[in-house]
Amino acid sequence: MSAHANLERRRQAIYGWLLLSPAAVLLTLFAFYPSVATLWSSLFSRGTRRKPTEFVGTENYAELFADPTFWIVVKNNLLYAGITIPVSIFIALSMALWANGKIRARGFVRTAYFTPTVLPMIAAANLWLFFYTPGLGVLDQIGSLFGLPSVNWLGQPETALWAIIIVTIWKEAGFFMIFYLAALQTIPADLKEAADIEGASRWTYTRRIVLPLLMPTTLFIAVNAMINSVKLIDHLFILTKGGPSDASKLILYYIYEMAFAFFDAPSAAAMTMMVIGVLGIVAAVQFLYLDKRTHYQ
Amino acid sequence: MTTTPFVKLDGVAKRWNGQLGVEGIKLDIPEGSFTALLGPSGCGKSTTLRLLAGLELPDEGKILIDGKDVTTSAASDRNLSMVFQSYALFPHLSVAENVMFGLKVRRVPKKERLEKLHRALEITGLLGLEDRKPGELSGGQRQRVALARAIVAGQRLCLMDEPLSNLDAKLRNAVRKDIKKLQRDLGITVVYVTHDQTEAMSMADTVVLMKDGHIQQVGSPEDLYSRPNNTFVAEFVGAPPMALLQSSVLDGFGDDKTIGIRAENIQIVPKGEGRMRCTVNESEFLGAETLIGLDHAGAAGLCVLKPGLSMMAEGNEIDISFHDENLHVFDAAGQRLAG
């Protein structure tokens, strides 16, 4: 190998590292280091004035597993994710297929669908508070027209979580639809024509051609929806504060409560670690398993 | 005896927001023939094909296929297949799945499906590539997959929309022959859209030359070449195209006509013996012959062919001559006059 080629190779390597370093520094500072620090602090006891912090190993985790509220929160979050992810993806896809078709006022329909995403979370939550308020709220107003009794949607354990779920779907479907619309634009029109000539119905075309070609988008959206389902907190502050009796409490809200209401930082850290672990595993499964079955153009 | 045509377009018109698409298309296509729709881009040839396929619906006129009025039928009810310019292969499906897509949709039993697949791949020389995705094939192979998909169902009418335009020149020549042979062997009727006159002239039994949404001439390649209907056909068909002269430069043709003459019918003669005196403006060596471009005040596109390599200096003045029987006479509106 000549000295010239060697020098060129080294120059390329330095160039590469220089391009990489801003992201590496920021990620280390604000993502990797905090994660490791969280893991570290989850292994220590909560310090008080009389009892200093000491290493307790997995004791914080064991305590969490024994905490009934923790299990309620886990159950709530599973239900929340299990409903919002598939339903919002389904609605987003249906809306995208419709808004992509030859309909009148297409621009208006697209904008209308996207509006919930543009609204700030707090504003959206306040809007829904107005819908859900017993007696005065829009839902009750409509219900009373048909002689239905007033329902306190957010104030009773049976309906509180469902009310939150509906708000989330309303907000996410429009956002995901934009991704689907963008992906639909990349499917050439002549595929539809070729399928038409072969005698494929609209449904066959959608199922055999469109959906498989949308798989990369679906995968991306599914991962995002999953992350969102453990990230939700602002709606809870406005709408229910996790109540009544923990019926609508989700994991991040509980972590927040642990850390800043009960000042139990080690427990909050332990819970955070579990969330990171679960998210990591699910994301790995999604990408490793589904990726193989997905066609990328 | 009159045979009813297999495909019939009768006064078909399609307009886009008042703009012209195609107008007054009248065309009879016999069964088992190879018809090429030829013309410059934007002439309406693709629109005509899409009307025939059922991908667009006509504003006026009737379309009949095999005696059935299909003017408003869906594409799938017309019993035809189509090869797209972009091939329109499904990128996530393998070669076998692409070819069998239509059979599956039409619920052909699995055994029959596989037999037909095997036969179609055999004909198109694709055996062994069943499991490849279109992205893993070369341009020529993709083109053949599109062909296999078109012939697998055994439809009697196959429409092709510039199927060779994405191939390189060498491959194009080879596939051209393959398509022609395929059409003959299977006895199918092919309607073929192209802007390349070499394709149209070498493959088709009947060439339909179009311009601005109107048919200019329908006829055999030989007809179009030696008896052009009008000056557009004369200037479009042939390489080099026919030269057009104002009739005033020749004696005995009046003043308001246009005379057409092909390069191969012009001879260079010694000075003083010719019917016209021209200036050489370029010499183009083509291999077997040399094309000499000529300038003359009353003519456009005048040129002459000389055998072998025989370049002539630019600016040279030469005399040319030709026989009257090789002249094509067009009236003031550009229409051919008898003869």
XYZ file of C-alpha atoms in Angstrom:
636
model
C 0.000 0.000 0.000
C 1.461 3.312 -1.000
C 1.835 6.156 1.459
C -0.500 8.218 -0.659
C -3.368 5.749 -0.378
C -2.773 5.393 3.350
C -2.970 9.123 3.871
C -6.146 9.300 1.841
C -7.701 6.540 3.925
C -6.813 8.312 7.161
C -8.199 11.562 5.840
C -11.513 9.792 5.074
C -11.610 8.311 8.574
C -11.030 11.680 10.220
C -13.668 13.217 8.002
C -16.126 10.500 9.051
C -15.477 10.974 12.745
C -15.844 14.731 12.411
C -19.254 14.303 10.810
C -20.271 11.847 13.490
C -19.065 13.763 16.524
C -21.815 16.406 16.996
C -24.499 13.725 17.186
C -22.283 11.479 19.292
C -21.560 14.240 21.810
C -25.181 15.312 22.129
C -26.496 11.750 22.394
C -23.890 10.827 24.991
C -24.610 13.898 27.058
C -28.382 13.786 26.924
C -29.294 10.131 26.269
C -26.579 7.601 27.031
C -25.201 9.180 30.178
C -28.650 9.781 31.747
C -29.651 6.202 30.977
C -26.583 4.795 32.670
C -27.002 7.216 35.582
C -30.612 6.134 35.934
C -29.604 2.491 35.979
C -26.995 3.291 38.613
C -29.372 5.218 40.871
C -32.031 2.506 40.571
C -29.666 0.196 42.448
C -29.420 2.428 45.530
C -31.861 3.042 48.381
C -33.645 6.311 48.882
C -31.553 8.454 51.215
C -33.089 10.210 54.193
C -31.428 12.398 56.815
C -31.065 9.572 59.274
C -30.445 6.760 56.758
C -27.878 7.595 54.068
C -28.107 6.096 50.573
C -26.786 2.570 50.313
C -26.434 -0.060 47.599
C -29.485 -2.345 47.643
C -29.143 -4.194 44.350
C -32.509 -5.200 42.898
C -34.479 -4.336 46.023
C -36.134 -1.316 44.348
C -37.346 -3.570 41.558
C -38.686 -6.154 43.996
C -40.547 -3.410 45.842
C -42.137 -2.257 42.602
C -43.315 -5.744 41.773
C -44.978 -5.869 45.145
C -46.697 -2.521 44.586
C -50.345 -3.051 43.480
C -50.494 0.437 41.905
C -47.589 -0.487 39.681
C -49.543 -3.441 38.310
C -52.657 -1.301 37.767
C -50.523 1.181 35.840
C -48.957 -1.614 33.780
C -52.370 -3.041 33.003
C -53.713 0.406 32.078
C -50.767 1.043 29.813
C -51.067 -2.324 28.074
C -54.754 -1.725 27.398
C -54.000 1.821 26.281
C -51.270 0.674 23.877
C -53.238 -2.379 22.742
C -56.171 -0.213 21.681
C -54.587 3.037 20.488
C -51.845 1.511 18.300
C -53.953 -0.733 16.057
C -56.992 1.535 15.988
C -55.087 4.700 15.110
C -53.086 2.857 12.448
C -56.263 1.432 10.963
C -58.036 4.783 10.940
C -54.957 6.539 9.559
C -54.715 4.029 6.727
C -58.407 4.246 5.888
C -58.327 8.030 5.875
C -55.178 8.062 3.750
C -56.632 5.674 1.180
C -59.693 7.862 1.006
C -57.912 11.201 0.907
C -55.557 9.835 -1.752
C -58.434 8.969 -4.043
C -60.090 11.175 -6.566
C -62.443 13.031 -4.252
C -63.591 16.588 -4.280
C -62.024 19.080 -1.863
C -59.099 16.721 -1.312
C -56.905 19.499 0.029
C -59.546 20.431 2.571
C -59.977 16.820 3.723
C -56.236 16.411 4.205
C -55.953 19.624 6.187
C -58.949 18.723 8.321
C -57.430 15.346 9.206
C -54.140 16.917 10.097
C -55.556 19.640 12.370
C -55.484 17.570 15.601
C -51.756 17.026 15.114
C -51.063 20.716 14.730
C -52.880 21.629 17.958
C -50.652 21.772 21.048
C -51.290 18.834 23.379
C -52.589 21.057 26.184
C -54.991 22.908 23.882
C -56.275 19.602 22.518
C -56.771 18.293 26.033
C -58.736 21.413 26.990
C -60.871 20.983 23.901
C -61.762 17.461 24.937
C -62.356 18.576 28.511
C -65.097 20.719 27.025
C -66.508 17.702 25.201
C -66.436 15.453 28.239
C -67.630 17.851 30.975
C -70.775 16.418 32.572
C -73.923 18.479 32.004
C -72.284 21.257 29.984
C -70.126 19.187 27.661
C -70.927 18.572 24.024
C -71.321 14.814 24.532
C -73.865 15.287 27.290
C -75.673 18.003 25.338
C -76.088 15.618 22.433
C -76.981 12.765 24.771
C -79.677 14.815 26.468
C -81.344 15.449 23.115
C -82.046 11.740 23.029
C -82.971 11.604 26.679
C -79.756 9.913 27.796
C -78.578 10.540 31.360
C -75.551 12.730 32.031
C -72.287 10.781 32.135
C -69.128 11.915 33.873
C -66.804 10.418 31.267
C -63.577 11.455 32.950
C -64.786 11.136 36.520
C -65.639 7.452 36.800
C -63.151 4.577 36.796
C -65.011 2.574 34.114
C -64.829 5.268 31.426
C -61.839 7.477 32.321
C -59.171 5.410 30.514
C -61.412 4.947 27.473
C -61.944 8.685 27.284
C -58.175 9.156 27.216
C -57.810 6.444 24.578
C -60.273 8.216 22.293
C -58.418 11.513 22.611
C -55.159 9.783 21.708
C -56.602 8.061 18.658
C -58.135 11.333 17.527
C -54.766 13.002 17.804
C -52.534 10.289 16.359
C -54.595 9.077 13.412
C -54.232 12.367 11.530
C -50.506 12.438 12.139
C -49.979 8.880 10.911
C -52.210 9.555 7.940
C -49.675 12.063 6.633
C -47.016 9.335 6.546
C -49.370 6.985 4.750
C -50.330 9.692 2.270
C -46.679 10.361 1.518
C -46.070 6.626 1.013
C -49.133 6.284 -1.218
C -47.806 9.041 -3.460
C -44.744 6.902 -4.198
C -46.801 3.981 -5.552
C -46.857 4.426 -9.335
C -50.310 4.852 -10.883
C -49.658 2.201 -13.519
C -49.594 -0.552 -10.878
C -53.266 0.190 -10.325
C -53.880 0.118 -14.068
C -52.006 -3.161 -14.484
C -54.073 -4.667 -11.657
C -57.251 -3.311 -13.270
C -56.478 -4.990 -16.559
C -55.738 -8.265 -14.750
C -59.194 -7.999 -13.254
C -58.248 -7.271 -9.655
C -60.982 -5.682 -7.570
C -60.279 -2.566 -5.572
C -60.048 -4.684 -2.437
C -57.646 -7.214 -3.971
C -55.480 -4.399 -5.246
C -55.403 -2.794 -1.810
C -54.668 -6.053 0.002
C -52.169 -7.617 -2.365
C -50.377 -4.526 -3.707
C -50.955 -1.408 -1.631
C -50.707 -2.819 1.878
C -47.463 -4.740 1.241
C -45.928 -1.662 -0.371
C -46.976 0.379 2.675
C -45.335 -2.061 5.112
C -42.181 0.028 5.686
C -44.425 2.946 6.639
C -46.591 0.766 8.844
C -43.524 -0.512 10.655
C -42.243 2.990 11.222
C -45.632 4.158 12.446
C -46.058 1.149 14.726
C -42.750 1.852 16.463
C -43.689 5.501 16.840
C -47.138 4.673 18.160
C -45.625 2.304 20.681
C -43.177 4.917 21.918
C -46.010 7.452 22.113
C -48.096 5.064 24.172
C -45.591 5.184 27.019
C -44.820 8.852 26.463
C -48.293 10.224 27.084
C -48.442 12.520 30.082
C -49.728 16.002 29.193
C -53.289 14.892 28.467
C -53.427 13.198 31.849
C -52.476 16.422 33.621
C -55.382 18.272 32.058
C -58.002 15.571 31.808
C -57.817 13.184 34.793
C -54.578 13.509 36.744
C -54.426 9.727 36.566
C -57.666 9.273 38.488
C -60.193 8.358 39.566
C -58.499 5.795 41.833
C -55.638 5.244 39.369
C -58.074 4.128 36.636
C -56.399 6.246 33.955
C -52.868 6.371 35.342
C -50.197 5.503 32.794
C -46.587 4.563 33.324
C -44.892 7.907 32.635
C -47.372 9.716 34.862
C -46.643 7.245 37.634
C -42.902 7.729 37.173
C -43.447 11.454 37.377
C -45.479 11.050 40.553
C -42.826 8.797 42.094
C -40.051 11.228 41.351
C -41.664 14.583 41.983
C -44.698 13.963 44.211
C -43.434 11.155 46.450
C -39.751 12.074 45.968
C -38.857 8.405 45.559
C -36.178 8.820 42.903
C -34.794 5.249 43.090
C -38.225 3.707 42.429
C -38.792 6.128 39.552
C -35.382 5.172 38.193
C -36.154 1.470 38.477
C -39.439 1.944 36.634
C -37.731 3.988 33.935
C -35.217 1.207 33.400
C -38.019 -1.310 32.959
C -39.749 0.904 30.397
C -36.497 1.295 28.464
C -35.962 -2.477 28.612
C -39.441 -3.346 27.367
C -39.364 -0.704 24.620
C -35.968 -1.947 23.492
C -37.149 -5.542 23.252
C -40.355 -4.700 21.396
C -38.547 -2.411 18.949
C -35.952 -5.111 18.312
C -38.676 -7.685 17.610
C -40.499 -5.290 15.302
C -37.422 -4.467 13.299
C -35.791 -7.887 13.238
C -38.902 -9.945 12.599
C -41.086 -7.632 10.515
C -38.162 -6.145 8.648
C -37.503 -9.463 6.943
C -41.057 -9.586 5.685
C -41.074 -6.016 4.482
C -40.295 -4.913 0.972
C -38.190 -1.756 0.753
C -38.016 0.010 -2.543
C -66.461 -11.477 -48.673
C -66.132 -9.091 -45.779
C -64.743 -10.198 -42.470
C -65.792 -8.320 -39.386
C -62.765 -6.722 -37.770
C -61.606 -8.079 -34.410
C -61.196 -4.618 -32.950
C -63.144 -1.635 -34.202
C -62.909 1.990 -33.166
C -65.669 4.094 -34.630
C -65.464 7.875 -34.404
C -63.810 7.764 -31.003
C -62.961 11.109 -29.389
C -61.487 12.028 -26.036
C -60.927 15.585 -24.858
C -59.118 16.801 -21.756
C -60.782 19.930 -20.303
C -61.573 21.226 -23.755
C -58.044 20.474 -24.937
C -57.638 17.997 -27.718
C -56.875 14.389 -26.854
C -57.922 12.388 -29.876
C -60.659 13.150 -32.387
C -62.559 11.052 -34.881
C -60.507 7.861 -34.548
C -61.802 5.260 -37.023
C -59.834 2.063 -37.109
C -60.437 -1.570 -38.015
C -57.979 -4.153 -36.753
C -58.230 -7.708 -38.107
C -57.597 -10.675 -35.835
C -54.023 -11.903 -35.615
C -52.562 -8.699 -36.988
C -49.817 -6.485 -35.649
C -50.866 -2.854 -35.659
C -48.521 -0.051 -34.686
C -49.757 3.356 -33.568
C -46.986 5.706 -34.596
C -46.506 9.410 -34.128
C -44.564 12.162 -32.390
C -45.088 12.581 -28.641
C -48.422 14.161 -27.774
C -50.097 12.922 -30.950
C -52.692 10.865 -29.049
C -51.362 7.375 -29.736
C -51.100 6.454 -26.046
C -54.529 7.942 -25.401
C -55.953 5.763 -28.178
C -54.380 2.685 -26.603
C -55.695 3.590 -23.133
C -59.172 4.092 -24.579
C -58.909 0.656 -26.105
C -57.699 -0.797 -22.796
C -60.527 0.791 -20.841
C -58.211 2.887 -18.691
C -59.942 5.962 -20.118
C -63.503 6.277 -21.337
C -64.204 8.027 -24.653
C -66.340 11.170 -24.874
C -67.681 10.080 -28.243
C -67.731 7.057 -30.465
C -67.845 3.309 -30.027
C -65.270 0.636 -29.345
C -65.921 -2.968 -30.313
C -63.742 -5.931 -29.436
C -64.583 -9.319 -30.927
C -67.991 -8.068 -31.959
C -68.908 -6.899 -28.463
C -69.534 -3.246 -27.662
C -67.074 -2.496 -24.857
C -67.212 1.302 -25.040
C -68.046 1.643 -21.359
C -66.841 -1.729 -20.058
C -64.266 -1.985 -17.302
C -60.723 -2.839 -18.333
C -61.007 -6.292 -16.780
C -64.067 -7.170 -18.871
C -62.390 -6.567 -22.211
C -60.337 -9.778 -22.253
C -57.067 -8.150 -23.131
C -53.607 -7.849 -21.664
C -51.228 -4.930 -21.627
C -47.510 -4.267 -21.441
C -46.711 -0.891 -19.909
C -43.875 1.397 -20.830
C -42.613 1.232 -17.241
C -43.550 -2.495 -17.151
C -45.698 -1.834 -14.033
C -44.338 -4.904 -12.275
C -45.317 -5.295 -8.635
C -42.018 -4.620 -6.858
C -42.713 -6.734 -3.772
C -43.776 -9.845 -5.688
C -41.461 -12.399 -7.259
C -41.367 -13.059 -10.993
C -43.686 -16.053 -10.599
C -46.173 -14.111 -8.448
C -46.108 -11.188 -10.875
C -46.853 -13.392 -13.843
C -49.557 -15.361 -12.017
C -51.206 -12.322 -10.441
C -54.019 -12.160 -12.972
C -54.605 -15.933 -12.904
C -54.879 -15.860 -9.131
C -57.300 -12.960 -9.261
C -59.404 -14.866 -11.770
C -59.302 -17.940 -9.525
C -57.609 -20.285 -11.974
C -56.890 -23.602 -10.186
C -53.381 -23.936 -8.836
C -52.284 -26.775 -11.099
C -53.370 -24.983 -14.251
C -51.804 -21.792 -12.946
C -48.406 -23.414 -12.549
C -48.585 -25.016 -15.969
C -49.382 -21.697 -17.612
C -46.645 -20.006 -15.615
C -44.117 -22.570 -16.750
C -45.120 -22.170 -20.363
C -45.047 -18.362 -20.254
C -41.619 -18.354 -18.620
C -40.371 -20.892 -21.139
C -41.533 -18.787 -24.075
C -39.949 -15.645 -22.659
C -36.772 -17.405 -21.539
C -37.215 -16.641 -17.867
C -37.066 -20.155 -16.417
C -34.907 -20.215 -13.325
C -35.738 -16.647 -12.337
C -39.123 -17.468 -10.733
C -38.158 -16.351 -7.243
C -36.359 -13.137 -8.122
C -37.892 -9.783 -7.333
C -38.137 -7.238 -10.178
C -35.488 -5.150 -8.421
C -32.993 -7.996 -8.867
C -33.494 -8.238 -12.638
C -31.899 -6.375 -15.510
C -33.964 -4.055 -17.690
C -34.314 -6.651 -20.416
C -35.401 -9.339 -17.971
C -38.004 -7.028 -16.438
C -39.310 -6.328 -19.890
C -39.686 -10.059 -20.467
C -41.513 -10.506 -17.173
C -43.984 -7.880 -18.360
C -44.359 -9.828 -21.611
C -44.831 -13.102 -19.744
C -47.532 -11.499 -17.606
C -49.255 -10.302 -20.753
C -49.299 -13.669 -22.510
C -49.832 -16.010 -19.553
C -53.596 -15.664 -19.492
C -53.871 -16.416 -23.215
C -55.872 -13.293 -24.086
C -56.291 -12.821 -27.806
C -55.632 -9.084 -27.735
C -52.442 -7.628 -26.317
C -51.766 -3.907 -26.027
C -48.201 -2.635 -25.787
C -47.347 0.918 -24.783
C -43.802 1.696 -25.912
C -42.487 -1.514 -24.363
C -38.962 -1.078 -25.693
C -38.287 2.554 -24.889
C -36.421 1.763 -21.657
C -33.991 -0.668 -23.291
C -30.645 0.108 -24.883
C -30.375 0.079 -28.670
C -28.820 -3.375 -29.033
C -31.327 -5.082 -26.755
C -34.150 -3.249 -28.471
C -33.278 -4.888 -31.787
C -33.254 -8.341 -30.215
C -36.510 -7.910 -28.278
C -38.183 -6.436 -31.344
C -37.639 -9.715 -33.147
C -38.738 -11.708 -30.089
C -42.012 -9.809 -29.817
C -42.748 -10.214 -33.503
C -42.048 -13.961 -33.320
C -44.150 -14.289 -30.172
C -47.062 -12.543 -31.834
C -46.887 -14.845 -34.864
C -46.409 -18.044 -32.868
C -49.289 -17.319 -30.513
C -51.463 -15.847 -33.232
C -52.532 -12.961 -31.006
C -53.592 -9.522 -32.084
C -51.154 -6.845 -30.995
C -51.701 -3.110 -30.872
C -48.379 -1.471 -30.349
C -47.686 2.175 -29.512
C -44.340 3.656 -30.440
C -42.718 6.910 -31.436
C -39.896 5.021 -33.137
C -40.649 4.516 -36.826
C -38.035 1.770 -37.161
C -40.014 -0.290 -34.644
C -43.308 0.417 -36.348
C -42.050 -0.210 -39.859
C -40.147 -3.392 -39.044
C -42.741 -5.102 -36.835
C -46.185 -4.027 -37.933
C -48.508 -5.327 -40.635
C -50.420 -2.084 -40.404
C -49.065 1.268 -39.312
C -51.377 3.987 -38.041
C -49.629 7.325 -38.201
C -51.129 9.992 -35.961
C -50.615 13.683 -35.406
C -52.394 16.117 -33.064
C -55.074 13.597 -32.172
C -55.968 12.726 -35.746
C -55.076 9.722 -37.873
C -52.960 10.814 -40.835
C -52.670 7.523 -42.654
C -53.423 3.856 -42.117
C -51.588 1.356 -44.242
C -48.831 -1.159 -44.607
C -45.286 0.084 -43.924
C -44.660 -0.025 -47.649
C -47.749 2.148 -48.294
C -46.637 4.795 -45.844
C -43.170 4.845 -47.289
C -43.970 4.904 -50.964
C -47.428 6.486 -51.044
C -47.617 9.034 -48.209
C -51.072 10.594 -47.866
C -49.772 14.050 -47.076
C -46.629 16.047 -46.451
C -46.615 15.179 -42.713
C -46.437 11.462 -43.454
C -43.826 12.141 -46.120
C -41.619 14.021 -43.700
C -42.186 11.630 -40.773
C -41.591 8.260 -42.392
C -38.173 7.176 -43.603
C -34.648 7.987 -42.604
C -33.707 10.341 -44.090
C -37.259 11.700 -44.529
C -38.603 12.793 -47.866
C -37.345 16.127 -49.155
C -40.040 18.670 -50.047
C -39.627 21.132 -52.913
C -41.739 24.075 -53.929
C -43.244 23.187 -57.286
C -42.064 26.518 -58.749
C -38.453 25.327 -58.825
C -39.323 22.602 -61.338
C -40.907 23.080 -64.722
C -44.390 21.864 -65.425
C -45.804 21.497 -61.914
C -47.426 24.902 -61.448
C -46.713 27.221 -58.524
C -48.862 26.133 -55.615
C -47.897 22.503 -55.099
C -45.299 20.673 -53.052
C -43.102 18.001 -54.546
C -41.619 15.200 -52.485
C -38.557 13.177 -53.392
C -36.595 10.543 -51.502
C -32.818 10.631 -51.181
C -32.338 7.265 -52.892
C -34.046 8.561 -56.023
C -31.696 11.501 -56.506
C -28.547 11.232 -58.586
C -25.604 13.547 -58.716
C -24.876 14.462 -62.303
C -22.082 16.421 -64.024
C -22.464 20.200 -63.873
C -24.908 21.609 -66.374
C -26.897 18.367 -66.825
C -28.946 18.479 -63.606
C -32.473 19.703 -62.925
C -31.421 21.614 -59.794
C -28.188 23.179 -58.575
C -27.584 22.835 -54.795
C -24.894 23.588 -52.219
C -23.472 20.860 -49.978
C -24.051 21.739 -46.305
C -22.920 18.565 -44.559
C -21.613 15.048 -45.128
C -22.607 12.275 -42.744
C -20.785 8.933 -42.945
C -23.264 6.153 -42.101
C -21.069 3.109 -42.791
C -22.400 1.538 -45.954
C -23.132 4.909 -47.448
C -22.608 8.600 -46.993
C -25.487 11.035 -46.630
C -24.872 14.358 -48.309
C -27.104 17.201 -47.082
C -27.956 19.825 -49.698
C -29.157 23.428 -49.548
C -31.505 24.935 -52.088
C -33.612 28.077 -51.824
C -36.867 26.303 -52.718
C -36.403 22.996 -50.902
C -36.320 21.593 -47.402
C -34.506 18.468 -46.231
C -32.891 17.767 -49.563
C -30.171 15.117 -49.418
C -28.583 12.413 -51.480
C -26.986 9.051 -50.662
C -23.597 8.028 -52.033
C -22.239 4.526 -51.581
C -19.318 3.919 -49.233
C -17.216 6.692 -47.770
C -17.364 9.685 -50.070
C -17.426 12.904 -48.127
C -17.955 16.144 -50.022
C -16.587 19.490 -48.966
C -19.064 21.937 -47.460
C -20.018 24.752 -49.817
C -19.442 22.698 -52.985
C -21.998 23.303 -55.697
C -23.393 20.200 -57.387
C -26.136 19.402 -59.871
C -28.772 16.786 -59.145
C -31.308 14.984 -61.246
C -34.279 12.629 -60.742
C -37.031 10.958 -62.715
C -40.591 12.228 -62.699
C -42.052 8.849 -61.728
C -40.253 9.063 -58.388
C -41.844 12.369 -57.469
C -44.724 12.666 -55.026
C -47.003 15.592 -55.714
C -49.005 17.247 -52.937
C -51.544 20.055 -53.308
C -51.377 23.417 -51.553
C -52.970 21.951 -48.391
C -50.370 19.186 -48.325
C -52.685 16.367 -49.511
C -51.384 13.817 -51.991
C -52.527 14.197 -55.556
C -53.282 11.053 -57.515
C -50.293 9.216 -58.855
